[in-house]
mmCIF file of C-alpha atoms in Angstrom:
data_model
loop_
_atom_site.group_PDB
_atom_site.id
_atom_site.type_symbol
_atom_site.label_atom_id
_atom_site.label_comp_id
_atom_site.label_asym_id
_atom_site.label_seq_id
_atom_site.Cartn_x
_atom_site.Cartn_y
_atom_site.Cartn_z
ATOM 1 C CA MET A 11 -35.294 16.293 -40.589
ATOM 2 C CA ASN A 12 -31.546 15.683 -40.235
ATOM 3 C CA GLU A 13 -31.615 17.215 -36.764
ATOM 4 C CA VAL A 14 -34.250 14.724 -35.631
ATOM 5 C CA VAL A 15 -32.216 11.828 -37.026
ATOM 6 C CA GLU A 16 -29.050 13.147 -35.379
ATOM 7 C CA GLU A 17 -30.826 13.579 -32.027
ATOM 8 C CA LYS A 18 -32.171 10.019 -32.173
ATOM 9 C CA SER A 19 -28.744 8.738 -33.143
ATOM 10 C CA GLU A 20 -27.077 10.621 -30.283
ATOM 11 C CA LYS A 21 -29.691 9.374 -27.829
ATOM 12 C CA ARG A 22 -29.234 5.777 -29.030
ATOM 13 C CA ASN A 23 -25.431 6.094 -28.780
ATOM 14 C CA LYS A 24 -25.732 7.464 -25.259
ATOM 15 C CA GLU A 25 -28.092 4.640 -24.230
ATOM 16 C CA ASN A 26 -25.768 2.046 -25.758
ATOM 17 C CA SER A 27 -22.796 3.589 -23.979
ATOM 18 C CA GLU A 28 -24.665 3.580 -20.664
ATOM 19 C CA ARG A 29 -25.728 -0.039 -21.198
ATOM 20 C CA LYS A 30 -22.163 -1.095 -22.002
ATOM 21 C CA THR A 31 -20.858 0.790 -18.977
ATOM 22 C CA ALA A 32 -23.403 -0.982 -16.772
ATOM 23 C CA ILE A 33 -22.379 -4.348 -18.195
ATOM 24 C CA GLN A 34 -18.694 -3.603 -17.680
ATOM 25 C CA THR A 35 -19.354 -2.418 -14.132
ATOM 26 C CA HIS A 36 -21.194 -5.685 -13.491
ATOM 27 C CA ASN A 37 -18.262 -7.602 -14.989
ATOM 28 C CA ILE A 38 -15.820 -5.805 -12.677
ATOM 29 C CA ALA A 39 -18.003 -6.592 -9.669
ATOM 30 C CA GLN A 40 -18.252 -10.241 -10.733
ATOM 31 C CA MET A 41 -14.483 -10.466 -11.245
ATOM 32 C CA SER A 42 -13.832 -8.891 -7.876
ATOM 33 C CA SER A 43 -16.042 -11.381 -6.068
ATOM 34 C CA ASP A 44 -14.715 -14.399 -7.985
ATOM 35 C CA ASN A 45 -11.031 -13.647 -8.525
ATOM 36 C CA LYS A 46 -9.871 -10.832 -6.290
ATOM 37 C CA ASP A 47 -6.816 -12.847 -5.234
ATOM 38 C CA SER A 48 -5.968 -14.122 -8.730
ATOM 39 C CA PRO A 49 -2.727 -13.059 -10.424
ATOM 40 C CA GLY A 50 -3.357 -10.193 -12.817
ATOM 41 C CA PHE A 51 -6.746 -9.298 -11.322
ATOM 42 C CA GLN A 52 -5.821 -5.659 -10.690
ATOM 43 C CA GLN A 53 -4.596 -5.355 -14.276
ATOM 44 C CA LEU A 54 -7.946 -6.606 -15.589
ATOM 45 C CA VAL A 55 -9.884 -4.166 -13.414
ATOM 46 C CA GLU A 56 -7.759 -1.284 -14.676
ATOM 47 C CA ILE A 57 -8.348 -2.388 -18.280
ATOM 48 C CA GLN A 58 -12.098 -2.564 -17.677
ATOM 49 C CA LEU A 59 -12.137 0.899 -16.114
ATOM 50 C CA ARG A 60 -10.074 2.390 -18.948
ATOM 51 C CA SER A 61 -12.288 0.801 -21.589
ATOM 52 C CA GLN A 62 -15.377 2.384 -20.014
ATOM 53 C CA LYS A 63 -13.995 5.847 -20.726
ATOM 54 C CA ASP A 64 -13.737 5.392 -24.508
ATOM 55 C CA ILE A 65 -16.431 2.825 -25.265
ATOM 56 C CA SER A 66 -17.595 4.579 -28.451
ATOM 57 C CA ASN A 67 -14.252 4.118 -30.231
ATOM 58 C CA PRO A 68 -14.154 0.672 -31.951
ATOM 59 C CA ASN A 69 -10.353 0.709 -32.220
ATOM 60 C CA SER A 70 -10.079 1.403 -28.507
ATOM 61 C CA MET A 71 -12.477 -1.442 -27.775
ATOM 62 C CA ILE A 72 -10.468 -3.862 -29.943
ATOM 63 C CA GLN A 73 -7.235 -2.808 -28.250
ATOM 64 C CA SER A 74 -8.872 -3.194 -24.850
ATOM 65 C CA LEU A 75 -10.098 -6.688 -25.727
ATOM 66 C CA ALA A 76 -6.659 -7.681 -27.003
ATOM 67 C CA THR A 77 -5.105 -6.452 -23.761
ATOM 68 C CA GLN A 78 -7.726 -8.327 -21.707
ATOM 69 C CA ILE A 79 -7.039 -11.527 -23.639
ATOM 70 C CA THR A 80 -3.315 -11.171 -22.993
ATOM 71 C CA ALA A 81 -3.945 -10.599 -19.275
ATOM 72 C CA LEU A 82 -6.268 -13.614 -19.104
ATOM 73 C CA GLN A 83 -3.710 -15.789 -20.887
ATOM 74 C CA SER A 84 -1.135 -14.674 -18.337
ATOM 75 C CA MET A 85 -3.491 -15.576 -15.484
ATOM 76 C CA VAL A 86 -4.188 -19.017 -16.976
ATOM 77 C CA SER A 87 -0.455 -19.653 -17.404
ATOM 78 C CA GLU A 88 0.212 -18.653 -13.785
ATOM 79 C CA VAL A 89 -2.534 -20.933 -12.466
ATOM 80 C CA ALA A 90 -1.262 -23.816 -14.629
ATOM 81 C CA ARG A 91 2.272 -23.256 -13.301
ATOM 82 C CA MET A 92 1.072 -23.246 -9.687
ATOM 83 C CA ASP A 93 -0.955 -26.412 -10.336
ATOM 84 C CA ALA A 94 2.077 -28.173 -11.817
ATOM 85 C CA ASP A 95 4.284 -27.009 -8.911
ATOM 86 C CA LEU A 96 1.826 -28.296 -6.305
ATOM 87 C CA ARG A 97 1.409 -31.636 -8.087
ATOM 88 C CA ALA A 98 5.187 -32.065 -8.327
ATOM 89 C CA ALA A 99 5.647 -31.174 -4.645
ATOM 90 C CA LEU A 100 2.971 -33.687 -3.682
ATOM 91 C CA ALA A 101 4.487 -36.414 -5.874
ATOM 92 C CA ASN A 102 7.969 -35.730 -4.412
ATOM 93 C CA GLN A 103 6.623 -35.742 -0.840
ATOM 94 C CA GLN A 104 7.832 -32.190 -0.252
ATOM 95 C CA PHE A 105 5.036 -31.337 2.165
ATOM 96 C CA ILE A 106 5.828 -31.639 5.869
ATOM 97 C CA LEU A 107 3.046 -31.866 8.408
ATOM 98 C CA TYR A 108 3.561 -30.010 11.673
ATOM 99 C CA TYR A 109 1.322 -30.221 14.720
ATOM 100 C CA GLN A 110 0.622 -27.322 17.028
ATOM 101 C CA PRO A 111 -0.434 -28.243 20.554
ATOM 102 C CA GLN A 112 -3.762 -27.035 21.839
ATOM 103 C CA VAL A 113 -3.836 -26.189 25.518
ATOM 104 C CA ASN A 114 -6.624 -25.378 27.942
ATOM 105 C CA SER A 115 -6.830 -22.280 30.132
ATOM 106 C CA GLU A 116 -4.553 -23.947 32.677
ATOM 107 C CA GLY A 117 -1.825 -24.593 30.104
ATOM 108 C CA GLN A 118 -2.438 -28.351 29.976
ATOM 109 C CA PRO A 119 -2.257 -30.030 26.547
ATOM 110 C CA GLN A 120 -5.703 -30.954 25.191
ATOM 111 C CA GLY A 121 -4.905 -31.953 21.663
ATOM 112 C CA ALA A 122 -3.177 -30.789 18.537
ATOM 113 C CA GLU A 123 -4.009 -29.159 15.237
ATOM 114 C CA ALA A 124 -2.273 -29.678 11.939
#
């Protein structure tokens, strides 16, 4: 009787682990399509991949979540800093517009692009 219960428990744990791995893989794919150029993105992907390896350990999962939260907070801070820098540069008229001439095949100016 105990063997049957243990087998069912092992099967359920394996299915749960596979389901969680699939969800995490989806999350990595979603992050890569949405934020591949974001600061800290590579760190988040590495955290996700590491957490897949030891998904059955609750302490490992908690540590992984804490690390992900820290990485996300860092990303949010970086984006907020860049936003503030751009707004300040705009307010202080620190942007300079340059024009590049466009020429035809004969080398004659046709227009310009900013």
